[in-house]
CSV table of C-alpha atoms in Angstrom, one decimal:
chain,number,residue,atom,x,y,z
A,1,MET,CA,58.8,73.3,46.8
A,2,LYS,CA,59.8,74.8,43.2
A,3,VAL,CA,60.9,71.2,42.2
A,4,PHE,CA,57.3,69.7,43.6
A,5,TYR,CA,55.7,72.2,40.8
A,6,TYR,CA,58.3,71.4,37.9
A,7,VAL,CA,57.2,67.6,38.4
A,8,LEU,CA,53.8,68.6,38.3
A,9,VAL,CA,54.4,70.7,35.0
A,10,PHE,CA,56.1,67.8,33.7
A,11,LEU,CA,53.6,65.3,34.3
A,12,PHE,CA,51.1,67.6,33.1
A,13,LEU,CA,52.7,67.9,30.1
A,14,PHE,CA,53.6,64.3,29.3
A,15,SER,CA,50.2,63.0,30.1
A,16,SER,CA,48.6,65.7,27.7
A,17,CYS,CA,50.7,64.2,25.0
A,18,VAL,CA,49.3,61.8,22.3
A,19,VAL,CA,51.7,59.7,20.0
A,20,VAL,CA,50.0,58.1,17.1
A,21,ARG,CA,52.1,55.4,15.1
A,22,GLN,CA,52.0,54.2,11.6
A,23,ASP,CA,49.6,51.3,12.4
A,24,GLU,CA,46.7,53.1,14.3
A,25,VAL,CA,44.6,56.4,14.0
A,26,ALA,CA,43.3,58.4,16.8
A,27,VAL,CA,40.2,60.7,16.8
A,28,LYS,CA,39.6,63.7,19.7
A,29,ARG,CA,37.1,63.4,22.2
A,30,ARG,CA,36.4,66.7,23.8
A,31,GLN,CA,33.5,66.7,27.0
A,32,GLY,CA,32.6,63.2,25.9
A,33,LYS,CA,31.7,64.3,22.1
A,34,LEU,CA,34.0,63.3,19.3
A,35,ILE,CA,35.0,66.0,16.8
A,36,GLY,CA,37.5,66.5,13.8
A,37,GLU,CA,38.9,63.8,11.5
A,38,PRO,CA,41.0,60.7,12.8
A,39,ILE,CA,44.5,61.6,12.9
A,40,SER,CA,47.6,58.9,12.2
A,41,GLN,CA,51.4,59.1,12.4
A,42,THR,CA,51.7,62.0,14.7
A,43,ALA,CA,51.8,63.9,18.2
A,44,ARG,CA,49.5,66.2,19.7
A,45,ILE,CA,49.4,68.2,22.8
A,46,TYR,CA,45.7,68.4,24.5
A,47,ASN,CA,44.1,69.5,27.9
A,48,PRO,CA,43.7,66.4,29.7
A,49,LEU,CA,41.0,67.8,31.8
A,50,VAL,CA,38.5,68.5,29.2
A,51,THR,CA,40.2,66.1,26.0
A,52,THR,CA,41.0,62.9,25.2
A,53,TYR,CA,42.2,60.9,22.1
A,54,ILE,CA,40.8,57.2,21.3
A,55,LYS,CA,43.3,55.4,19.7
A,56,VAL,CA,42.2,52.5,16.8
A,57,PRO,CA,44.1,50.3,15.3
A,58,THR,CA,44.4,50.0,11.9
A,59,ARG,CA,46.1,47.1,11.4
A,60,ILE,CA,45.2,43.4,10.6
A,61,VAL,CA,43.9,42.0,14.1
A,62,ASN,CA,43.6,38.2,14.7
A,63,PHE,CA,40.4,38.2,17.0
A,64,LYS,CA,39.9,34.6,18.3
A,65,ILE,CA,36.6,33.3,19.2
A,66,ASN,CA,35.5,29.7,20.2
A,67,LEU,CA,31.6,28.2,19.8
A,68,ASP,CA,29.5,25.2,19.2
A,69,ILE,CA,28.1,25.1,15.6
A,70,PRO,CA,25.6,22.8,14.1
A,71,SER,CA,26.1,20.4,11.2
A,72,LYS,CA,23.6,19.1,8.4
A,73,GLU,CA,22.9,16.2,10.6
A,74,GLY,CA,21.8,18.0,13.7
A,75,LEU,CA,25.0,17.6,15.5
A,76,THR,CA,26.9,20.3,17.5
A,77,ILE,CA,30.8,20.5,16.7
A,78,GLY,CA,33.1,22.6,18.7
A,79,SER,CA,35.4,24.7,16.9
A,80,GLU,CA,38.2,27.4,17.2
A,81,MET,CA,38.1,30.2,14.8
A,82,SER,CA,40.6,33.3,14.0
A,83,ILE,CA,38.9,36.6,12.4
A,84,LEU,CA,41.7,38.4,10.7
A,85,TYR,CA,40.0,42.0,10.5
A,86,ARG,CA,41.5,45.5,10.0
A,87,VAL,CA,39.2,48.9,10.6
A,88,LYS,CA,39.3,51.4,7.6
A,89,SER,CA,41.0,54.4,9.1
A,90,SER,CA,38.7,56.8,7.4
A,91,GLU,CA,35.4,55.0,9.0
A,92,VAL,CA,36.7,55.0,12.5
A,93,LYS,CA,35.2,58.1,13.7
A,94,ASP,CA,31.6,56.4,12.5
A,95,LEU,CA,32.1,53.1,14.1
A,96,LEU,CA,33.1,54.8,17.4
A,97,GLU,CA,30.1,56.6,17.6
A,98,ASN,CA,27.4,54.0,16.4
A,99,VAL,CA,29.7,50.8,18.2
A,100,GLY,CA,31.8,51.7,20.2
A,101,MET,CA,35.6,50.9,21.5
A,102,ASN,CA,33.9,47.1,21.9
A,103,TYR,CA,33.2,46.4,18.6
A,104,GLU,CA,34.7,43.0,18.7
A,105,GLN,CA,31.8,42.0,21.0
A,106,GLU,CA,29.1,44.2,20.0
A,107,LEU,CA,29.5,44.0,16.2
A,108,ILE,CA,32.0,41.1,15.0
A,109,ALA,CA,31.3,38.3,17.2
A,110,PRO,CA,27.3,37.9,16.8
A,111,VAL,CA,27.6,39.1,12.9
A,112,PHE,CA,29.9,36.1,12.6
A,113,ARG,CA,28.3,33.6,15.0
A,114,SER,CA,24.9,34.1,13.1
A,115,ALA,CA,27.0,33.7,9.3
A,116,LEU,CA,28.7,30.6,10.9
A,117,ALA,CA,26.1,28.8,12.3
A,118,ASP,CA,24.3,29.2,8.8
A,119,VAL,CA,26.9,28.1,6.8
A,120,SER,CA,28.0,25.2,8.7
A,121,ALA,CA,24.0,23.8,9.0
A,122,ARG,CA,24.5,23.4,5.2
A,123,PHE,CA,27.6,21.2,5.5
A,124,MET,CA,28.1,17.6,7.1
A,125,ALA,CA,30.1,17.2,9.8
A,126,LYS,CA,32.9,15.1,8.3
A,127,ASP,CA,32.6,17.7,5.4
A,128,MET,CA,34.2,20.3,8.5
A,129,HIS,CA,36.8,17.9,9.3
A,130,THR,CA,38.3,17.5,5.3
A,131,GLY,CA,38.7,19.5,2.5
A,132,ASN,CA,35.7,21.3,2.7
A,133,ARG,CA,37.0,23.5,5.6
A,134,ALA,CA,38.3,26.1,2.9
A,135,SER,CA,34.9,26.3,1.6
A,136,ILE,CA,33.4,27.0,4.5
A,137,GLU,CA,35.8,29.6,5.6
A,138,GLU,CA,35.2,31.4,2.3
A,139,GLU,CA,31.6,31.3,2.4
A,140,VAL,CA,31.8,32.8,6.0
A,141,LYS,CA,33.9,35.8,4.8
A,142,ASN,CA,32.0,36.6,2.1
A,143,MET,CA,28.8,36.9,4.4
A,144,ILE,CA,29.8,38.8,7.1
A,145,ASN,CA,31.8,41.2,4.8
A,146,GLY,CA,28.4,42.1,3.5
A,147,THR,CA,27.6,43.4,6.7
A,148,LEU,CA,30.4,44.8,8.8
A,149,ASP,CA,32.1,46.5,5.1
A,150,LYS,CA,29.1,49.1,5.6
A,151,LYS,CA,30.3,49.4,9.2
A,152,GLY,CA,34.0,50.1,8.8
A,153,ILE,CA,35.2,46.5,9.1
A,154,VAL,CA,37.0,44.8,6.7
A,155,ILE,CA,37.4,40.8,7.2
A,156,GLU,CA,40.4,39.6,5.5
A,157,GLN,CA,40.0,36.1,6.4
A,158,VAL,CA,38.2,33.3,8.4
A,159,LEU,CA,40.2,30.3,9.9
A,160,MET,CA,39.0,27.2,11.3
A,161,LYS,CA,42.0,26.3,13.3
A,162,ARG,CA,40.5,23.3,14.9
A,163,ILE,CA,37.2,21.3,15.2
A,164,VAL,CA,36.0,18.9,17.7
A,165,LEU,CA,33.8,16.8,16.5
A,166,PRO,CA,31.5,13.8,18.5
A,167,GLU,CA,33.6,11.2,19.8
A,168,SER,CA,31.6,8.6,18.2
A,169,LEU,CA,31.6,10.4,14.8
A,170,SER,CA,35.5,10.9,15.4
A,171,ALA,CA,35.9,7.3,15.7
A,172,ALA,CA,34.0,6.6,12.6
A,173,ILE,CA,36.1,8.9,10.5
A,174,GLU,CA,39.2,7.5,11.9
A,175,GLN,CA,38.3,3.7,11.0
A,176,LYS,CA,37.2,5.3,7.4
A,177,LEU,CA,40.6,6.8,6.7
A,178,THR,CA,42.2,3.7,8.2
A,179,ALA,CA,40.4,1.6,5.7
A,180,GLU,CA,41.1,3.7,3.1
A,181,GLN,CA,45.0,4.0,3.6
A,182,ARG,CA,45.1,0.3,4.2
A,183,ALA,CA,43.0,0.0,0.3
A,184,GLN,CA,45.4,2.2,-1.3
A,185,GLN,CA,48.6,0.3,0.2
A,186,MET,CA,47.0,-3.0,-1.2
A,187,LYS,CA,46.1,-1.5,-4.5
A,188,PHE,CA,49.8,-0.5,-4.4
A,189,VAL,CA,51.3,-4.1,-3.8
A,190,LEU,CA,49.1,-5.1,-6.6
A,191,GLU,CA,50.2,-2.7,-8.7
A,192,ARG,CA,54.1,-3.8,-7.7
A,193,GLU,CA,53.1,-7.3,-8.4
A,194,ARG,CA,51.8,-6.6,-11.9
A,195,LEU,CA,54.7,-4.7,-12.8
A,196,GLU,CA,57.0,-7.6,-11.5
A,197,ASN,CA,55.0,-10.1,-13.3
A,198,GLU,CA,55.0,-8.0,-16.7
A,199,ARG,CA,58.7,-7.6,-16.2
A,200,LYS,CA,59.5,-11.6,-15.6
A,201,LEU,CA,57.5,-12.1,-18.8
A,202,ILE,CA,59.2,-9.8,-20.8
A,203,GLU,CA,62.8,-11.0,-19.4
A,204,ALA,CA,61.3,-14.9,-20.4
A,205,LYS,CA,60.5,-13.6,-23.7
A,206,GLY,CA,64.0,-11.9,-24.4
A,207,ILE,CA,65.7,-15.3,-23.0
A,208,ALA,CA,63.5,-17.4,-25.4
A,209,GLN,CA,64.2,-15.1,-28.0
A,210,ALA,CA,68.0,-15.5,-27.2
A,211,ASN,CA,67.9,-19.2,-27.2
A,212,ILE,CA,66.2,-19.2,-30.2
A,213,VAL,CA,68.5,-17.1,-32.4
A,214,GLU,CA,71.6,-19.3,-30.5
A,215,ALA,CA,69.9,-22.5,-31.6
A,216,GLU,CA,69.2,-21.2,-35.6
A,217,GLY,CA,72.9,-20.5,-35.6
A,218,LYS,CA,73.8,-23.5,-34.1
A,219,ALA,CA,71.9,-25.2,-36.6
A,220,LYS,CA,73.1,-23.6,-39.5
A,221,ALA,CA,76.5,-24.1,-38.3
A,222,ASN,CA,76.0,-27.8,-38.2
A,223,GLN,CA,74.5,-27.8,-41.4
A,224,GLU,CA,77.7,-25.9,-43.0
A,225,LEU,CA,79.9,-28.3,-41.3
A,226,ASN,CA,77.7,-31.4,-42.8
A,227,LYS,CA,77.8,-30.0,-46.1
A,228,GLY,CA,81.7,-29.7,-45.9
A,229,LEU,CA,82.0,-33.3,-44.4
A,230,ASN,CA,79.7,-35.1,-47.2
A,231,GLU,CA,82.3,-33.5,-49.8
A,232,LEU,CA,85.0,-34.7,-47.8
A,233,ILE,CA,83.5,-38.1,-47.8
A,234,LEU,CA,82.4,-38.3,-51.6
A,235,ARG,CA,86.1,-37.2,-52.5
A,236,LEU,CA,87.6,-40.1,-50.2
A,237,ARG,CA,84.7,-42.7,-51.2
A,238,ALA,CA,86.1,-41.2,-55.2
A,239,ILE,CA,89.9,-42.2,-54.1
A,240,GLU,CA,88.9,-45.5,-52.8
A,241,ALA,CA,87.3,-46.5,-55.9
A,242,PHE,CA,90.3,-45.4,-58.4
A,243,GLU,CA,92.6,-47.5,-56.3
A,244,LYS,CA,90.3,-50.4,-56.9
A,245,LEU,CA,90.0,-49.7,-60.3
A,246,SER,CA,93.7,-49.0,-60.7
A,247,LYS,CA,94.4,-52.5,-59.1
A,248,SER,CA,92.6,-54.3,-61.8
A,249,PRO,CA,94.5,-55.7,-64.7
A,250,ASN,CA,91.5,-55.2,-67.0
A,251,ALA,CA,91.8,-51.8,-69.4
A,252,LYS,CA,89.7,-48.9,-68.3
A,253,VAL,CA,88.4,-45.6,-69.3
A,254,ILE,CA,87.9,-43.5,-66.4
A,255,ILE,CA,85.8,-39.7,-66.8
A,256,THR,CA,85.5,-37.5,-64.4
A,257,ASN,CA,84.3,-34.2,-64.1
A,258,GLY,CA,87.8,-32.8,-63.3
A,259,LYS,CA,87.4,-32.0,-60.0
A,260,THR,CA,87.8,-35.7,-58.5
A,261,PRO,CA,91.1,-36.5,-57.7
A,262,PHE,CA,93.2,-39.0,-60.0
A,263,ILE,CA,96.1,-41.1,-58.3
A,264,VAL,CA,98.5,-42.7,-60.9
A,265,ASP,CA,100.7,-45.5,-59.5
A,266,ASP,CA,103.9,-45.0,-61.4
A,267,LYS,CA,105.3,-48.4,-59.9
């Protein structure tokens, strides 16, 4: 019997102790009324018959929600959204008193749906699927922060994780992207061909210039060679003339420039 009594006492004491971690706060509720200030990072013993502690996380929470949103052209777009939010520890008591523990569905979700529908109705459906998604997320975040911040909730980020477009629009966007990719590919091919043609032209000009230089060099060499040959031929002709004159029986006087070879037969 004593053992049973001790067990009951142990269970009673164990069930009447609350431990509050660093990423949450707790508010005491006694006989249905919230009393005192929120507590954090502590342990408390309380009477479970008349008192409880309500814990609320103050860390960043990921609230996922799926809903259909309108576009500027009147289409209905399916979306998968994530809302990253946190509760202000100093305003947990007021939040619980005014909204209750189910503040995600009672407060965050309705405000978010209204803001997202208002913002998405200003954008075309294709814009939600492209780079304008970040603009939509930022506008929605700023809009709902204006309302929820007063209630003790801070929206850190709004993320459009997935957008489901109508099949006809999705096919049209895919065809457009394919056409753009082909156009970019063709542009790349044309640019590559242009650069290749420029390379060949520069190469041809270089070869032609080299041929011209080579031809000029050969012409100059031939000119020098011809000049040397002409001098040798003239000297040879002079020698032949002197030989003929030397064989003549007539007396002769030969005047030269001193450079012409003079051959005398001593026979």
